[in-house]
Coordinates of C-alpha atoms and ligand atoms in Angstrom, one line a residue:
M1 CA -11.2 -59.6 159.6
E2 CA -14.8 -60.6 160.4
I3 CA -16.7 -62.4 157.6
K4 CA -19.2 -59.5 157.4
E5 CA -16.5 -57.0 156.8
R6 CA -14.8 -59.3 154.2
I7 CA -18.1 -59.7 152.4
N8 CA -18.6 -55.9 152.3
E9 CA -15.1 -55.4 151.0
K10 CA -15.8 -58.0 148.3
V11 CA -19.0 -56.2 147.4
R12 CA -17.0 -53.1 146.7
E13 CA -14.5 -55.0 144.5
I14 CA -17.3 -56.7 142.6
E15 CA -19.1 -53.3 142.0
A16 CA -15.9 -52.0 140.5
V17 CA -15.7 -55.0 138.1
I18 CA -19.4 -54.5 137.2
A19 CA -18.9 -50.8 136.6
E20 CA -16.1 -51.6 134.0
Y21 CA -18.7 -53.5 131.9
L22 CA -21.7 -51.2 132.1
P23 CA -22.9 -49.6 128.8
D24 CA -22.2 -45.9 128.1
E25 CA -25.2 -43.6 128.5
A26 CA -25.2 -41.9 125.1
G27 CA -26.9 -41.6 121.7
Y28 CA -30.6 -42.2 120.9
Q29 CA -30.5 -45.3 123.1
R30 CA -29.4 -43.2 126.1
T31 CA -32.7 -43.7 128.1
V32 CA -32.5 -47.5 128.0
T33 CA -28.9 -47.6 129.0
E34 CA -29.7 -45.2 131.9
A35 CA -32.5 -47.4 133.0
M36 CA -30.2 -50.5 132.8
N37 CA -27.5 -48.8 134.8
Y38 CA -30.1 -47.4 137.3
S39 CA -31.3 -51.0 138.0
I40 CA -27.9 -52.6 138.3
Q41 CA -26.4 -49.8 140.4
A42 CA -29.2 -49.9 142.9
G43 CA -27.1 -52.1 145.1
G44 CA -28.0 -55.6 146.1
K45 CA -26.0 -58.3 147.8
R46 CA -23.9 -59.2 144.6
L47 CA -24.2 -62.7 145.8
R48 CA -24.0 -64.4 142.4
P49 CA -20.8 -62.8 141.2
M50 CA -19.3 -63.4 144.7
L51 CA -20.2 -67.1 144.6
M52 CA -18.7 -67.2 141.1
Q53 CA -15.5 -65.5 141.9
E54 CA -15.0 -67.5 145.1
T55 CA -15.7 -70.9 143.5
Y56 CA -13.2 -69.9 140.8
R57 CA -10.6 -69.0 143.4
M58 CA -11.3 -72.0 145.6
L59 CA -10.6 -74.3 142.6
G60 CA -7.4 -72.6 141.7
G61 CA -8.4 -69.9 139.2
S62 CA -6.4 -66.7 139.4
E63 CA -7.0 -64.8 136.1
R64 CA -9.3 -62.1 134.9
I65 CA -11.4 -64.3 132.6
V66 CA -13.9 -64.7 135.4
E67 CA -14.6 -60.9 135.5
P68 CA -16.8 -60.5 132.4
F69 CA -18.8 -63.5 133.6
M70 CA -19.3 -61.9 137.0
A71 CA -20.7 -58.8 135.4
A72 CA -22.9 -60.9 133.1
I73 CA -24.5 -63.0 135.9
E74 CA -25.4 -59.8 137.8
M75 CA -26.9 -58.4 134.6
I76 CA -29.0 -61.5 134.1
H77 CA -30.1 -61.4 137.8
T78 CA -31.0 -57.7 137.5
Y79 CA -33.0 -58.2 134.4
S80 CA -35.0 -60.9 136.1
L81 CA -35.8 -58.5 139.0
V82 CA -36.7 -55.6 136.6
H83 CA -39.2 -57.9 134.8
D84 CA -40.5 -59.6 137.9
D85 CA -41.4 -56.1 139.3
L86 CA -43.4 -55.1 136.2
P87 CA -47.1 -54.5 136.5
A88 CA -47.8 -57.7 134.5
M89 CA -45.9 -59.7 137.0
D90 CA -45.5 -58.7 140.7
N91 CA -46.3 -55.0 140.2
D92 CA -43.8 -53.9 142.9
E93 CA -42.8 -50.3 143.5
Y94 CA -39.7 -50.8 145.7
R95 CA -36.7 -52.9 145.3
R96 CA -33.2 -52.7 146.8
G97 CA -34.4 -49.7 148.8
R98 CA -35.4 -47.6 145.8
K99 CA -38.2 -47.2 143.3
T100 CA -38.4 -50.0 140.8
T101 CA -37.3 -49.4 137.2
H102 CA -40.8 -49.2 135.8
A103 CA -41.8 -46.8 138.6
V104 CA -39.0 -44.4 137.4
Y105 CA -38.8 -45.0 133.7
G106 CA -42.3 -46.3 132.8
E107 CA -43.3 -49.8 131.8
A108 CA -42.1 -49.8 128.2
M109 CA -38.6 -48.6 129.1
A110 CA -38.4 -51.1 132.0
I111 CA -39.3 -54.0 129.6
L112 CA -36.5 -52.7 127.2
A113 CA -34.1 -52.2 130.1
G114 CA -34.6 -55.9 131.1
D115 CA -34.2 -57.1 127.6
G116 CA -31.2 -54.9 127.2
L117 CA -29.6 -56.3 130.4
L118 CA -30.2 -59.9 129.3
N119 CA -28.7 -59.3 125.8
Y120 CA -25.8 -57.2 127.2
A121 CA -25.0 -60.0 129.7
F122 CA -24.1 -62.2 126.8
E123 CA -22.3 -59.4 124.9
T124 CA -20.3 -59.0 128.1
A125 CA -19.6 -62.7 128.8
I126 CA -18.4 -63.1 125.2
R127 CA -15.7 -60.5 125.9
A128 CA -14.0 -63.3 127.8
F129 CA -12.8 -64.5 124.4
E130 CA -10.9 -61.2 123.9
L131 CA -8.9 -62.0 127.0
C132 CA -7.9 -65.4 125.5
T133 CA -7.0 -63.7 122.2
A134 CA -4.8 -61.2 124.1
G135 CA -2.8 -64.2 125.3
E136 CA -4.0 -64.1 128.9
D137 CA -6.1 -66.7 130.6
G138 CA -4.8 -69.9 129.0
G139 CA -5.0 -69.4 125.3
A140 CA -6.8 -72.4 123.6
S141 CA -7.9 -74.0 126.9
G142 CA -9.2 -70.5 127.9
Y143 CA -11.4 -70.6 124.7
R144 CA -12.7 -74.0 125.6
T145 CA -13.6 -73.2 129.2
A146 CA -15.2 -69.9 128.2
A147 CA -17.4 -71.6 125.7
A148 CA -18.4 -74.3 128.2
A149 CA -19.1 -71.6 130.8
L150 CA -21.3 -69.7 128.3
K151 CA -23.4 -72.8 127.6
V152 CA -24.1 -73.3 131.3
L153 CA -24.9 -69.6 131.8
A154 CA -27.4 -69.6 128.8
E155 CA -29.1 -72.9 129.9
K156 CA -29.5 -72.0 133.6
A157 CA -31.0 -68.6 132.7
G158 CA -33.4 -70.0 130.1
I159 CA -36.5 -72.1 129.7
F160 CA -34.8 -75.1 131.3
G161 CA -33.7 -72.8 134.2
M162 CA -34.9 -69.5 135.6
I163 CA -37.5 -68.6 132.9
G164 CA -38.9 -72.2 133.3
G165 CA -39.2 -71.6 137.0
Q166 CA -40.9 -68.3 136.7
T167 CA -43.3 -69.8 134.2
A168 CA -44.4 -72.5 136.6
D169 CA -44.7 -69.9 139.4
I170 CA -47.0 -67.6 137.4
L171 CA -49.2 -70.5 136.3
A172 CA -49.5 -71.8 139.8
E173 CA -50.4 -68.4 141.1
S174 CA -53.2 -68.0 138.6
R175 CA -54.5 -71.5 139.5
G176 CA -54.3 -70.6 143.2
E177 CA -53.0 -74.0 144.3
L178 CA -49.6 -75.7 144.4
A179 CA -48.3 -79.2 145.1
E180 CA -45.1 -79.5 147.1
E181 CA -43.3 -81.1 144.1
E182 CA -44.2 -78.1 142.0
L183 CA -43.0 -75.7 144.7
L184 CA -39.6 -77.4 144.7
F185 CA -39.5 -77.2 140.9
I186 CA -40.2 -73.5 141.1
H187 CA -37.5 -73.0 143.7
E188 CA -35.0 -75.1 141.9
H189 CA -35.5 -73.3 138.6
K190 CA -36.4 -69.8 139.5
T191 CA -33.9 -69.3 142.3
A192 CA -31.3 -72.1 142.4
A193 CA -30.6 -72.2 138.7
L194 CA -28.8 -68.8 138.7
I195 CA -26.9 -69.8 141.8
Q196 CA -25.9 -73.0 140.1
A197 CA -24.8 -71.1 137.0
S198 CA -22.7 -68.7 139.2
M199 CA -20.8 -71.5 141.0
M200 CA -20.6 -73.8 137.9
V201 CA -19.2 -71.1 135.7
G202 CA -16.5 -70.4 138.4
A203 CA -15.6 -74.1 138.5
I204 CA -15.5 -74.5 134.7
L205 CA -13.4 -71.4 134.2
A206 CA -11.0 -72.7 136.8
G207 CA -10.6 -75.8 134.7
A208 CA -12.3 -78.2 137.2
P209 CA -13.0 -81.7 136.0
S210 CA -16.6 -82.6 135.2
E211 CA -17.2 -84.6 138.5
T212 CA -16.2 -81.5 140.4
V213 CA -18.5 -79.3 138.4
Q214 CA -21.3 -81.8 139.2
R215 CA -20.6 -81.6 142.9
I216 CA -20.6 -77.8 142.6
E217 CA -24.0 -78.0 140.9
K218 CA -25.4 -80.0 143.8
C219 CA -23.8 -77.7 146.4
A220 CA -25.3 -74.7 144.6
Y221 CA -28.7 -76.4 144.5
D222 CA -28.6 -76.7 148.3
V223 CA -27.5 -73.1 148.7
G224 CA -30.2 -72.0 146.2
I225 CA -33.1 -73.8 147.9
A226 CA -31.9 -72.7 151.4
F227 CA -31.6 -69.1 150.1
Q228 CA -35.1 -69.2 148.7
I229 CA -36.6 -70.7 151.9
Q230 CA -34.8 -68.0 153.9
D231 CA -36.3 -65.4 151.5
D232 CA -39.8 -66.8 152.2
I233 CA -39.0 -66.7 156.0
L234 CA -37.8 -63.1 155.8
D235 CA -41.1 -62.1 154.0
V236 CA -42.8 -63.1 157.2
T237 CA -40.3 -62.2 159.9
G238 CA -38.1 -59.5 158.2
D239 CA -37.7 -55.8 158.7
E240 CA -38.9 -53.6 155.8
T241 CA -36.2 -51.0 156.3
V242 CA -33.4 -53.6 156.3
L243 CA -34.9 -55.6 153.4
G244 CA -35.4 -52.5 151.2
K245 CA -38.8 -53.9 150.0
P246 CA -42.1 -54.5 151.7
V247 CA -42.6 -57.5 153.9
G248 CA -45.7 -59.6 153.9
S249 CA -46.0 -59.5 150.1
D250 CA -46.5 -63.3 149.9
A251 CA -49.5 -63.1 152.3
K252 CA -50.9 -60.1 150.5
N253 CA -50.8 -61.9 147.2
S254 CA -52.1 -65.1 148.9
K255 CA -49.0 -66.8 147.6
Q256 CA -48.1 -70.4 148.7
T257 CA -44.6 -70.6 149.9
Y258 CA -42.4 -73.0 151.7
V259 CA -43.4 -71.3 154.9
T260 CA -47.2 -71.5 154.3
M261 CA -46.7 -75.1 153.4
H262 CA -44.4 -76.2 156.3
G263 CA -44.5 -73.5 158.9
L264 CA -41.6 -71.3 160.2
E265 CA -39.9 -73.9 162.4
R266 CA -39.6 -76.6 159.8
S267 CA -38.6 -74.0 157.2
A268 CA -35.7 -72.8 159.4
E269 CA -34.6 -76.4 160.1
D270 CA -34.5 -77.1 156.4
V271 CA -32.4 -74.0 155.7
Q272 CA -30.0 -75.3 158.3
R273 CA -29.9 -78.8 156.9
L274 CA -29.4 -77.7 153.3
S275 CA -26.7 -75.3 154.3
E276 CA -24.9 -78.0 156.2
E277 CA -25.1 -80.3 153.2
A278 CA -23.6 -77.5 151.0
L279 CA -20.8 -77.0 153.5
R280 CA -20.1 -80.7 153.6
I281 CA -19.6 -80.7 149.8
L282 CA -17.3 -77.7 150.0
D283 CA -15.2 -79.5 152.6
E284 CA -15.1 -82.6 150.4
L285 CA -13.8 -80.5 147.5
G286 CA -11.0 -79.0 149.6
G287 CA -9.0 -76.1 148.4
D288 CA -9.1 -72.7 150.0
N289 CA -12.8 -72.8 150.8
E290 CA -12.8 -70.8 154.0
F291 CA -14.4 -67.6 152.6
L292 CA -17.0 -69.6 150.6
K293 CA -18.0 -71.5 153.7
G294 CA -18.3 -68.3 155.7
L295 CA -20.5 -66.8 153.0
V296 CA -22.8 -69.8 152.9
T297 CA -23.1 -69.7 156.7
Q298 CA -23.8 -66.0 156.6
L299 CA -26.6 -66.5 154.1
I300 CA -28.5 -68.7 156.6
H301 CA -28.4 -65.9 159.2
R302 CA -29.0 -63.0 156.7
E303 CA -31.6 -60.3 157.5
K304 CA -31.9 -59.1 153.9
Ligands
LIG401 C1 -38.7 -62.5 135.0 C2 -37.7 -64.5 133.9 C3 -38.0 -63.8 135.1 C4 -37.6 -64.3 136.2 C5 -37.9 -63.7 137.5 C6 -35.6 -63.7 140.1 C7 -37.0 -63.8 139.8 C8 -37.4 -64.6 138.6 C9 -38.0 -63.2 140.5 C10 -37.7 -62.2 141.6 C11 -38.4 -62.6 142.8 C12 -37.8 -63.7 143.6 C13 -38.3 -63.8 145.1 C14 -36.9 -64.5 143.1 C15 -36.3 -65.6 143.9 C16 -34.8 -65.3 143.9 C17 -34.5 -64.2 144.8 C18 -34.7 -64.4 146.2 C19 -34.1 -63.1 144.2 C20 -33.6 -62.0 145.0 O1 -32.2 -62.1 145.0 P1 -31.3 -61.3 146.0 O2 -31.8 -61.4 147.4 O3 -31.4 -59.8 145.5 O4 -29.9 -61.8 145.8 P2 -30.4 -58.6 145.5 O5 -31.3 -57.4 145.4 O6 -29.7 -58.7 146.9 O7 -29.5 -58.8 144.4

């Protein structure tokens, strides 16, 4: 089967896993849970849970313990998009081909839906411990790896990870200038940190030794930076109907990006270089890495 078809098949499998962990829409909190489910079910590439599951598999994992973490990372990612789209941040009306959460549910409910998704992500990831209690997934060693995975998930999403990156981004935007070093800080934290969390959680849950987890962290850094540069490229060269969101938003907001700093040609070369470096690390780690390598290669050539 072609890699694109295999990716689509995996997206369907991942969506079934996520659906198992979504909150019920009932009671006085019904509107917030509807808004949470609206945002997460809007589609999207499901890249982060896919990277997590495939890193887990590549390093020998074969249990269900990874599933609550897969749902959790997509909840964290979705909350970040819901909040990023708010009037106080990017004020975007379309995302993933449909109206943004605040455009449908209003600003207050979108703030709560984002908060709800972030908190529910941890409520969900913590359910991995129930699997250990039930005697699946390695008992005591399952507890240890789940606790270590939670630590990485929390750190990479927080002030030393994604929130830190978004903070630097917002401050730079209001200043209207940006040094190259700062741009890299923003990309590393705002974008690469969640990709690192995805792959590192997969590795940790598979019981990989710390040197391997560190190599995965570097690999995911390369993937994350390449992914962000490609995102900047698509904002210039992409097709609105394929992307599901407006193009040219960086130029409209006079936003400095990798592309405005280095031009399209150098940006494309850097995406290629970083991706090759990531593939080299995957080769070095061995295991059944064929799908993961296909996925990384596909990301370079993606159109959305
Ligand atoms: C609000 C704390 C906070 C953080 C926001 C993720 C983010 C940080 C902002 C969204 C805007 C942006 C361009 C982020 C960079 C990462 C990125 C390219 C996100 C989009 O991820 P995709 O392409 O989205 O995987 P889908 O919709 O496919 O899941």
